[in-house]
Coordinates of C-alpha atoms in Angstrom, one line a residue:
M1 CA -3.1 -22.7 -13.7
E2 CA -2.2 -26.5 -12.2
A3 CA 0.3 -27.8 -9.3
Y4 CA 3.1 -29.9 -10.7
G5 CA 6.0 -30.5 -8.0
G6 CA 4.5 -28.2 -5.3
Y7 CA 4.3 -25.2 -7.8
L8 CA 1.8 -23.7 -9.7
V9 CA 2.3 -23.7 -13.4
D10 CA 0.6 -21.1 -15.4
E11 CA 0.3 -23.0 -18.5
K12 CA -1.0 -19.3 -20.4
A13 CA 2.2 -17.4 -19.4
V14 CA 4.1 -20.7 -20.3
R15 CA 2.8 -20.7 -23.8
V16 CA 3.3 -17.0 -24.2
E17 CA 7.0 -17.4 -23.2
S18 CA 7.2 -20.1 -26.0
I19 CA 5.8 -17.8 -28.7
F20 CA 7.9 -15.2 -27.4
V21 CA 11.0 -17.2 -28.0
D22 CA 9.6 -17.8 -31.3
F23 CA 9.5 -14.2 -32.4
L24 CA 13.0 -13.7 -30.9
K25 CA 14.6 -16.1 -33.3
N26 CA 12.6 -15.9 -36.4
F27 CA 11.4 -12.1 -36.7
R28 CA 12.8 -10.4 -39.8
I29 CA 12.6 -7.2 -41.3
A30 CA 11.5 -7.0 -45.2
G31 CA 14.7 -5.9 -47.2
G32 CA 16.9 -6.8 -44.1
G33 CA 19.0 -9.3 -45.7
G34 CA 17.1 -12.3 -43.9
E35 CA 19.2 -11.9 -40.7
A36 CA 16.8 -12.4 -37.4
Y37 CA 16.7 -8.8 -36.2
Y38 CA 17.2 -9.4 -32.9
E39 CA 20.6 -11.8 -33.1
A40 CA 22.2 -8.4 -33.7
E41 CA 20.7 -7.0 -30.5
I42 CA 22.3 -9.7 -28.5
E43 CA 25.8 -8.1 -30.3
A44 CA 24.9 -4.6 -29.1
M45 CA 24.2 -5.8 -25.6
A46 CA 27.7 -7.7 -25.6
A47 CA 29.4 -4.6 -26.7
N48 CA 27.8 -2.2 -24.3
E49 CA 27.9 -4.8 -21.2
S50 CA 24.3 -4.4 -21.0
S51 CA 21.5 -6.9 -19.6
T52 CA 18.4 -5.1 -21.0
M53 CA 17.1 -6.0 -24.6
F54 CA 14.9 -3.5 -26.1
I55 CA 11.6 -5.2 -28.1
D56 CA 10.2 -2.6 -30.5
F57 CA 6.5 -3.4 -29.9
S58 CA 5.3 -3.1 -33.5
H59 CA 7.5 -5.8 -34.2
V60 CA 5.5 -8.0 -31.9
M61 CA 2.3 -6.4 -33.5
V62 CA 3.5 -7.7 -37.2
F63 CA 4.5 -11.1 -36.0
N64 CA 1.7 -12.4 -33.6
N65 CA -1.6 -10.4 -32.9
L66 CA -2.5 -12.7 -30.2
L67 CA 0.8 -12.1 -28.7
Q68 CA 0.9 -8.6 -28.8
K69 CA -2.7 -9.0 -27.0
A70 CA -1.3 -11.0 -24.5
I71 CA 1.6 -8.7 -23.5
S72 CA -0.2 -5.5 -23.6
D73 CA -3.5 -6.8 -21.5
E74 CA -1.4 -8.6 -19.0
F75 CA 2.2 -7.5 -19.1
L76 CA 2.9 -7.7 -15.2
R77 CA 1.6 -11.3 -15.2
F78 CA 3.8 -12.1 -18.1
E79 CA 7.1 -10.2 -17.5
P80 CA 8.7 -13.1 -15.6
Y81 CA 8.3 -15.3 -18.0
L82 CA 9.2 -12.9 -20.8
K83 CA 12.8 -12.0 -18.9
N84 CA 13.1 -16.0 -19.1
A85 CA 12.5 -16.4 -22.8
C86 CA 15.0 -13.5 -23.5
K87 CA 17.5 -15.3 -21.1
T88 CA 16.8 -18.5 -23.0
F89 CA 17.6 -16.7 -26.4
V90 CA 20.7 -15.2 -25.3
T91 CA 21.8 -18.5 -23.9
Q92 CA 21.1 -20.3 -27.1
L93 CA 23.5 -17.7 -29.2
R94 CA 25.7 -16.7 -26.7
P95 CA 26.4 -19.1 -23.8
N96 CA 29.4 -17.3 -22.7
F97 CA 27.3 -14.3 -22.1
I98 CA 25.5 -15.8 -19.2
S99 CA 27.9 -18.3 -18.1
D100 CA 30.3 -15.3 -16.9
D101 CA 28.0 -14.5 -14.1
T102 CA 25.4 -17.5 -13.4
N103 CA 23.5 -15.0 -11.1
K104 CA 22.3 -12.7 -14.3
D105 CA 19.3 -12.0 -15.5
I106 CA 18.4 -10.5 -19.1
N107 CA 15.6 -7.7 -18.8
V108 CA 13.2 -6.7 -21.2
A109 CA 11.8 -3.4 -21.9
F110 CA 9.3 -2.3 -24.9
F111 CA 9.2 0.8 -26.9
N112 CA 7.3 2.2 -29.8
L113 CA 3.6 1.2 -28.5
P114 CA 1.1 2.6 -30.8
V115 CA -1.0 4.6 -28.1
S116 CA 0.9 7.1 -25.7
K117 CA -1.7 8.1 -23.2
R118 CA -1.8 11.3 -21.4
L119 CA -1.3 11.4 -17.5
R120 CA -5.0 12.0 -16.6
E121 CA -6.0 8.7 -18.7
L122 CA -3.9 6.4 -16.4
T123 CA -6.8 4.8 -14.1
T124 CA -7.4 1.8 -12.3
A125 CA -8.4 -0.3 -15.4
E126 CA -4.4 0.2 -16.4
I127 CA -3.0 -1.8 -13.5
G128 CA -1.0 -4.7 -14.9
K129 CA -1.1 -3.4 -18.4
L130 CA 1.5 -2.5 -20.8
V131 CA 0.9 1.4 -21.3
S132 CA 3.2 4.4 -22.6
V133 CA 2.5 8.2 -20.9
K134 CA 4.2 10.9 -22.0
G135 CA 4.9 14.0 -19.5
V136 CA 7.8 16.3 -18.2
V137 CA 10.1 15.1 -15.7
T138 CA 10.5 17.2 -12.8
R139 CA 12.4 15.9 -10.3
T140 CA 14.8 12.5 -10.2
S141 CA 16.2 10.8 -7.1
E142 CA 19.9 9.6 -6.9
V143 CA 20.7 6.0 -7.7
R144 CA 20.4 3.5 -5.2
P145 CA 21.0 -0.3 -5.0
E146 CA 17.7 -2.5 -4.9
L147 CA 17.5 -6.0 -3.5
L148 CA 15.1 -7.8 -6.4
H149 CA 15.7 -11.6 -5.1
G150 CA 17.2 -12.5 -1.9
T151 CA 19.0 -15.6 -1.0
F152 CA 18.6 -16.3 3.0
K153 CA 20.5 -18.6 5.1
C154 CA 18.9 -20.1 7.9
L155 CA 20.6 -19.5 11.5
E156 CA 18.7 -22.3 13.2
C157 CA 19.6 -25.3 11.0
G158 CA 22.1 -23.7 8.2
G159 CA 19.4 -24.1 5.3
V160 CA 19.6 -21.8 2.0
I161 CA 16.5 -20.4 0.5
K162 CA 16.9 -18.8 -2.9
N163 CA 14.8 -16.3 -4.9
V164 CA 12.9 -15.0 -2.1
E165 CA 11.2 -12.0 -4.1
Q166 CA 10.9 -8.4 -2.3
Q167 CA 7.4 -7.2 -1.9
F168 CA 8.3 -3.5 -1.9
K169 CA 10.3 -3.9 1.7
Y170 CA 13.3 -6.2 3.0
T171 CA 11.3 -9.7 2.8
E172 CA 12.5 -12.6 4.4
P173 CA 11.2 -16.4 4.1
T174 CA 8.2 -16.8 6.3
I175 CA 9.4 -20.4 7.5
C176 CA 12.4 -22.4 6.8
V177 CA 11.8 -25.1 4.4
N178 CA 13.6 -27.7 6.6
A179 CA 10.9 -30.1 7.8
T180 CA 12.2 -30.3 11.0
C181 CA 13.0 -26.6 11.7
S182 CA 10.4 -24.1 12.3
N183 CA 12.6 -20.9 12.3
R184 CA 10.6 -17.7 11.4
A185 CA 13.1 -15.2 12.4
R186 CA 16.3 -15.8 12.5
W187 CA 17.9 -15.3 9.0
A188 CA 21.2 -14.0 7.5
L189 CA 21.5 -12.6 3.8
L190 CA 23.8 -14.2 1.6
R191 CA 24.6 -11.0 -0.7
Q192 CA 27.0 -12.9 -3.2
E193 CA 24.2 -15.0 -4.3
S194 CA 21.1 -12.2 -4.3
K195 CA 20.0 -10.2 -7.0
F196 CA 20.3 -6.5 -6.9
A197 CA 19.7 -3.7 -9.5
D198 CA 20.1 0.1 -9.9
W199 CA 17.4 2.0 -8.9
Q200 CA 15.7 5.8 -9.4
R201 CA 12.4 7.4 -8.7
V202 CA 11.3 10.1 -11.0
R203 CA 8.5 12.4 -10.8
M204 CA 7.0 13.7 -14.1
Q205 CA 3.8 16.0 -14.7
E206 CA 1.4 16.9 -17.2
T207 CA 2.7 18.9 -20.4
S208 CA 1.3 22.4 -20.1
K209 CA -0.8 21.6 -23.1
E210 CA -2.5 18.9 -21.3
I211 CA -3.6 20.6 -18.7
P212 CA -7.2 21.6 -18.5
A213 CA -8.4 25.6 -17.9
G214 CA -8.4 25.8 -14.1
S215 CA -6.6 22.8 -13.1
L216 CA -3.5 22.2 -11.3
P217 CA -1.0 19.8 -13.2
R218 CA -1.4 16.2 -12.0
S219 CA 2.2 14.3 -11.1
L220 CA 3.1 10.4 -11.4
D221 CA 6.2 8.8 -9.7
V222 CA 8.0 6.5 -12.1
I223 CA 10.4 3.6 -11.3
I224 CA 13.3 3.0 -13.5
R225 CA 15.7 0.3 -13.1
H226 CA 18.8 -0.9 -14.6
E227 CA 20.6 0.2 -17.5
I228 CA 17.7 3.1 -17.8
V229 CA 18.5 5.3 -14.9
E230 CA 20.0 8.6 -15.4
K231 CA 18.6 8.6 -18.8
A232 CA 16.1 11.3 -17.8
R233 CA 16.8 14.8 -16.6
A234 CA 14.7 17.4 -14.9
G235 CA 12.7 19.4 -17.8
D236 CA 13.3 16.6 -20.2
T237 CA 9.8 15.8 -22.2
V238 CA 9.4 12.0 -22.2
I239 CA 7.5 9.0 -23.0
F240 CA 7.8 6.2 -20.4
T241 CA 6.5 2.6 -21.3
G242 CA 6.0 0.3 -18.5
T243 CA 2.8 -0.8 -16.1
V244 CA 1.0 0.9 -13.6
V245 CA 1.2 -0.8 -10.0
V246 CA -0.3 -0.4 -6.8
I247 CA 2.3 0.8 -4.0
P248 CA 1.1 -0.6 -0.2
D249 CA 1.6 1.7 2.9
I250 CA 5.5 1.2 3.1
M251 CA 5.4 2.8 6.5
A252 CA 2.7 -0.6 7.6
L253 CA 5.4 -3.0 6.1
A254 CA 8.7 -1.4 7.3
S255 CA 9.1 -3.9 10.1
P256 CA 8.7 -7.8 9.8
G257 CA 5.3 -9.1 11.6
D258 CA 2.5 -7.4 13.4
R259 CA 2.8 -3.6 13.6
A260 CA 3.0 -2.3 17.3
E261 CA 0.1 0.5 17.6
W262 CA -1.8 2.2 20.1
T263 CA -5.0 1.0 21.6
G264 CA -8.3 2.6 23.0
L265 CA -9.0 5.8 22.6
A266 CA -5.1 6.7 21.5
G267 CA -5.2 4.5 18.8
M268 CA -8.1 5.9 17.3
R269 CA -8.1 7.8 14.0
Q270 CA -10.0 10.9 12.9
R271 CA -12.3 8.4 10.6
D272 CA -12.8 5.9 13.7
L273 CA -13.7 9.3 15.7
I274 CA -16.3 10.5 13.1
E275 CA -17.9 7.0 13.0
W276 CA -18.1 6.8 16.5
Y277 CA -19.6 10.1 16.9
V278 CA -22.2 9.4 14.2
R279 CA -23.3 6.1 15.5
Q280 CA -23.6 7.9 18.8
Q281 CA -25.9 10.7 17.5
D282 CA -28.0 8.4 16.0
E283 CA -28.6 6.3 19.0
K284 CA -29.3 9.5 21.0
N285 CA -31.9 10.9 18.3
A286 CA -33.5 7.4 18.4
Y287 CA -34.9 8.0 21.8
S288 CA -37.7 10.6 23.2
S289 CA -36.8 12.9 25.8
K290 CA -38.6 10.6 28.5
E291 CA -37.0 7.5 27.2
E292 CA -33.6 9.2 27.2
A293 CA -33.8 10.6 30.7
E294 CA -34.6 6.8 31.9
R295 CA -31.9 5.7 29.8
E296 CA -29.5 8.0 31.6
V297 CA -30.4 7.0 35.0
T298 CA -29.9 3.4 34.1
I299 CA -26.6 3.9 32.6
I300 CA -25.6 6.3 35.9
S301 CA -26.8 3.8 38.1
A302 CA -24.2 1.3 36.0
I303 CA -21.0 3.8 36.9
I304 CA -18.3 2.0 39.1
E305 CA -18.7 3.0 42.8
V306 CA -15.7 3.7 44.7
R307 CA -15.0 3.8 48.7
V308 CA -13.7 6.9 49.9
P309 CA -13.2 7.3 53.6
L310 CA -14.8 10.9 54.1
P311 CA -16.2 12.3 57.3
C312 CA -19.1 13.6 55.5
T313 CA -20.7 10.4 54.0
R314 CA -22.5 7.4 55.5
N315 CA -20.9 3.9 55.4
W316 CA -18.0 5.3 53.2
L317 CA -19.7 5.1 50.0
I318 CA -19.8 8.2 47.5
T319 CA -20.6 7.6 43.7
R320 CA -18.1 10.1 41.6
E321 CA -20.0 13.4 40.7
G322 CA -17.4 13.8 37.6
H323 CA -18.9 11.2 35.8
L324 CA -22.3 12.4 36.2
I325 CA -21.6 16.0 35.3
V326 CA -20.1 14.5 32.0
L327 CA -23.0 12.4 31.4
D328 CA -25.4 15.1 31.8
D329 CA -23.4 17.7 29.8
G330 CA -26.0 20.5 30.4
S331 CA -28.8 19.0 28.2
Q332 CA -31.5 19.4 30.6
A333 CA -31.0 23.0 30.9
A334 CA -33.3 23.9 28.2
E335 CA -36.1 21.9 30.2
G336 CA -35.8 24.5 32.8
E337 CA -33.5 22.7 35.3
G338 CA -30.7 25.1 35.0
E339 CA -33.2 27.9 36.4
G340 CA -32.8 29.0 40.0
E341 CA -36.1 29.5 42.2
G342 CA -37.7 32.5 41.0
G343 CA -37.2 31.7 37.5
G344 CA -33.8 33.3 37.6
Q345 CA -30.4 31.9 37.1
G346 CA -29.0 29.5 40.1
E347 CA -26.1 31.6 42.0
G348 CA -22.6 31.1 40.4
E349 CA -24.4 29.1 37.5
G350 CA -23.9 29.8 33.9
V351 CA -26.4 30.0 30.9
G352 CA -27.3 26.8 29.7
Q353 CA -25.7 24.8 32.6
P354 CA -27.9 22.6 35.5
S355 CA -27.8 24.5 38.8
K356 CA -25.8 23.0 41.6
K357 CA -29.0 22.0 43.2
S358 CA -30.4 20.1 40.3
R359 CA -27.1 18.3 40.1
K360 CA -27.4 17.3 44.1
E361 CA -31.0 16.2 43.5
R362 CA -29.9 14.0 40.6
I363 CA -27.0 12.6 42.6
L364 CA -29.2 11.8 45.3
T365 CA -31.8 9.9 43.1
V366 CA -29.0 7.7 42.2
N367 CA -27.3 6.9 45.2
P368 CA -29.4 7.5 48.7
N369 CA -25.9 6.9 50.5
Y370 CA -24.6 10.4 49.6
V371 CA -24.9 13.1 51.9
I372 CA -25.3 16.9 51.4
D373 CA -24.2 19.0 54.1

């Protein structure tokens, strides 16, 4: 790619677009009377008021092997250029087809691929490629309008920004194109100049013959647009042709800007807690029992001290005993501190817990200002 006029030009994609226009103009079927095959497709589109051109992929394979390889391997990359090639082809043969609606696009839809994959064969290696997958429709959503490319008006300077592609959510311009305007937040959508399309979600799953023994059927969500909506019904066995994409976390993108989140312990997730616990255990196991005791004393000495006016204290200084009990957590009970005098359990103390006397002695070693009545 090269930068030209402030934009990146994908030279390979431009060549693919040019070859695809030649294919639409010149492809003919043997014995078809010499007429260009896809000129008749335009007439069918006009009669049905359709904006989608259906392309038989076997025709592309016969016409140019390099073209079919480029489309099948990098369909997601070349799709905008293929749509532009179809629009160019339609405009040259039927100018009034586009002039009636200057904001109209011509979409491209391929069918009749040589290989149809099973649902379990779709992996990350198929992302961005043109693939066909066979399955049974189990559920369909209602048809909804979808904003594809938005035109926005800056509410600060009145400038207009066109063709803002939507990235899986309602996407506004990042900044105004006016050099003297720094607006990043105040925008108004111009609906009449924006591009919308029909949108539907279809849930498909494996056919009964493709499910391995002892396994549950796998499912896949398919997004269909334009004239293809409402074509598939629940229970139909269909072959979908399209590309595999990765959908981001929609909830994280629901609002513009950085998402407000909890911080501290409330903001920790299960994964964070597990990592924290494992790290703490690794650090704890790295010390011997003597080193651990010295380390505990150092930690206890660093506890924040608070001044509390109590009559049973000297100089009104006391260290919070609650923190000491948490840090002690009964680990010394195994070493005999939990036993009372004479080898028995201390009065009121449970099994495996340090006695009250041992806790007081531990506190005295840390803060001599603590007074025991």
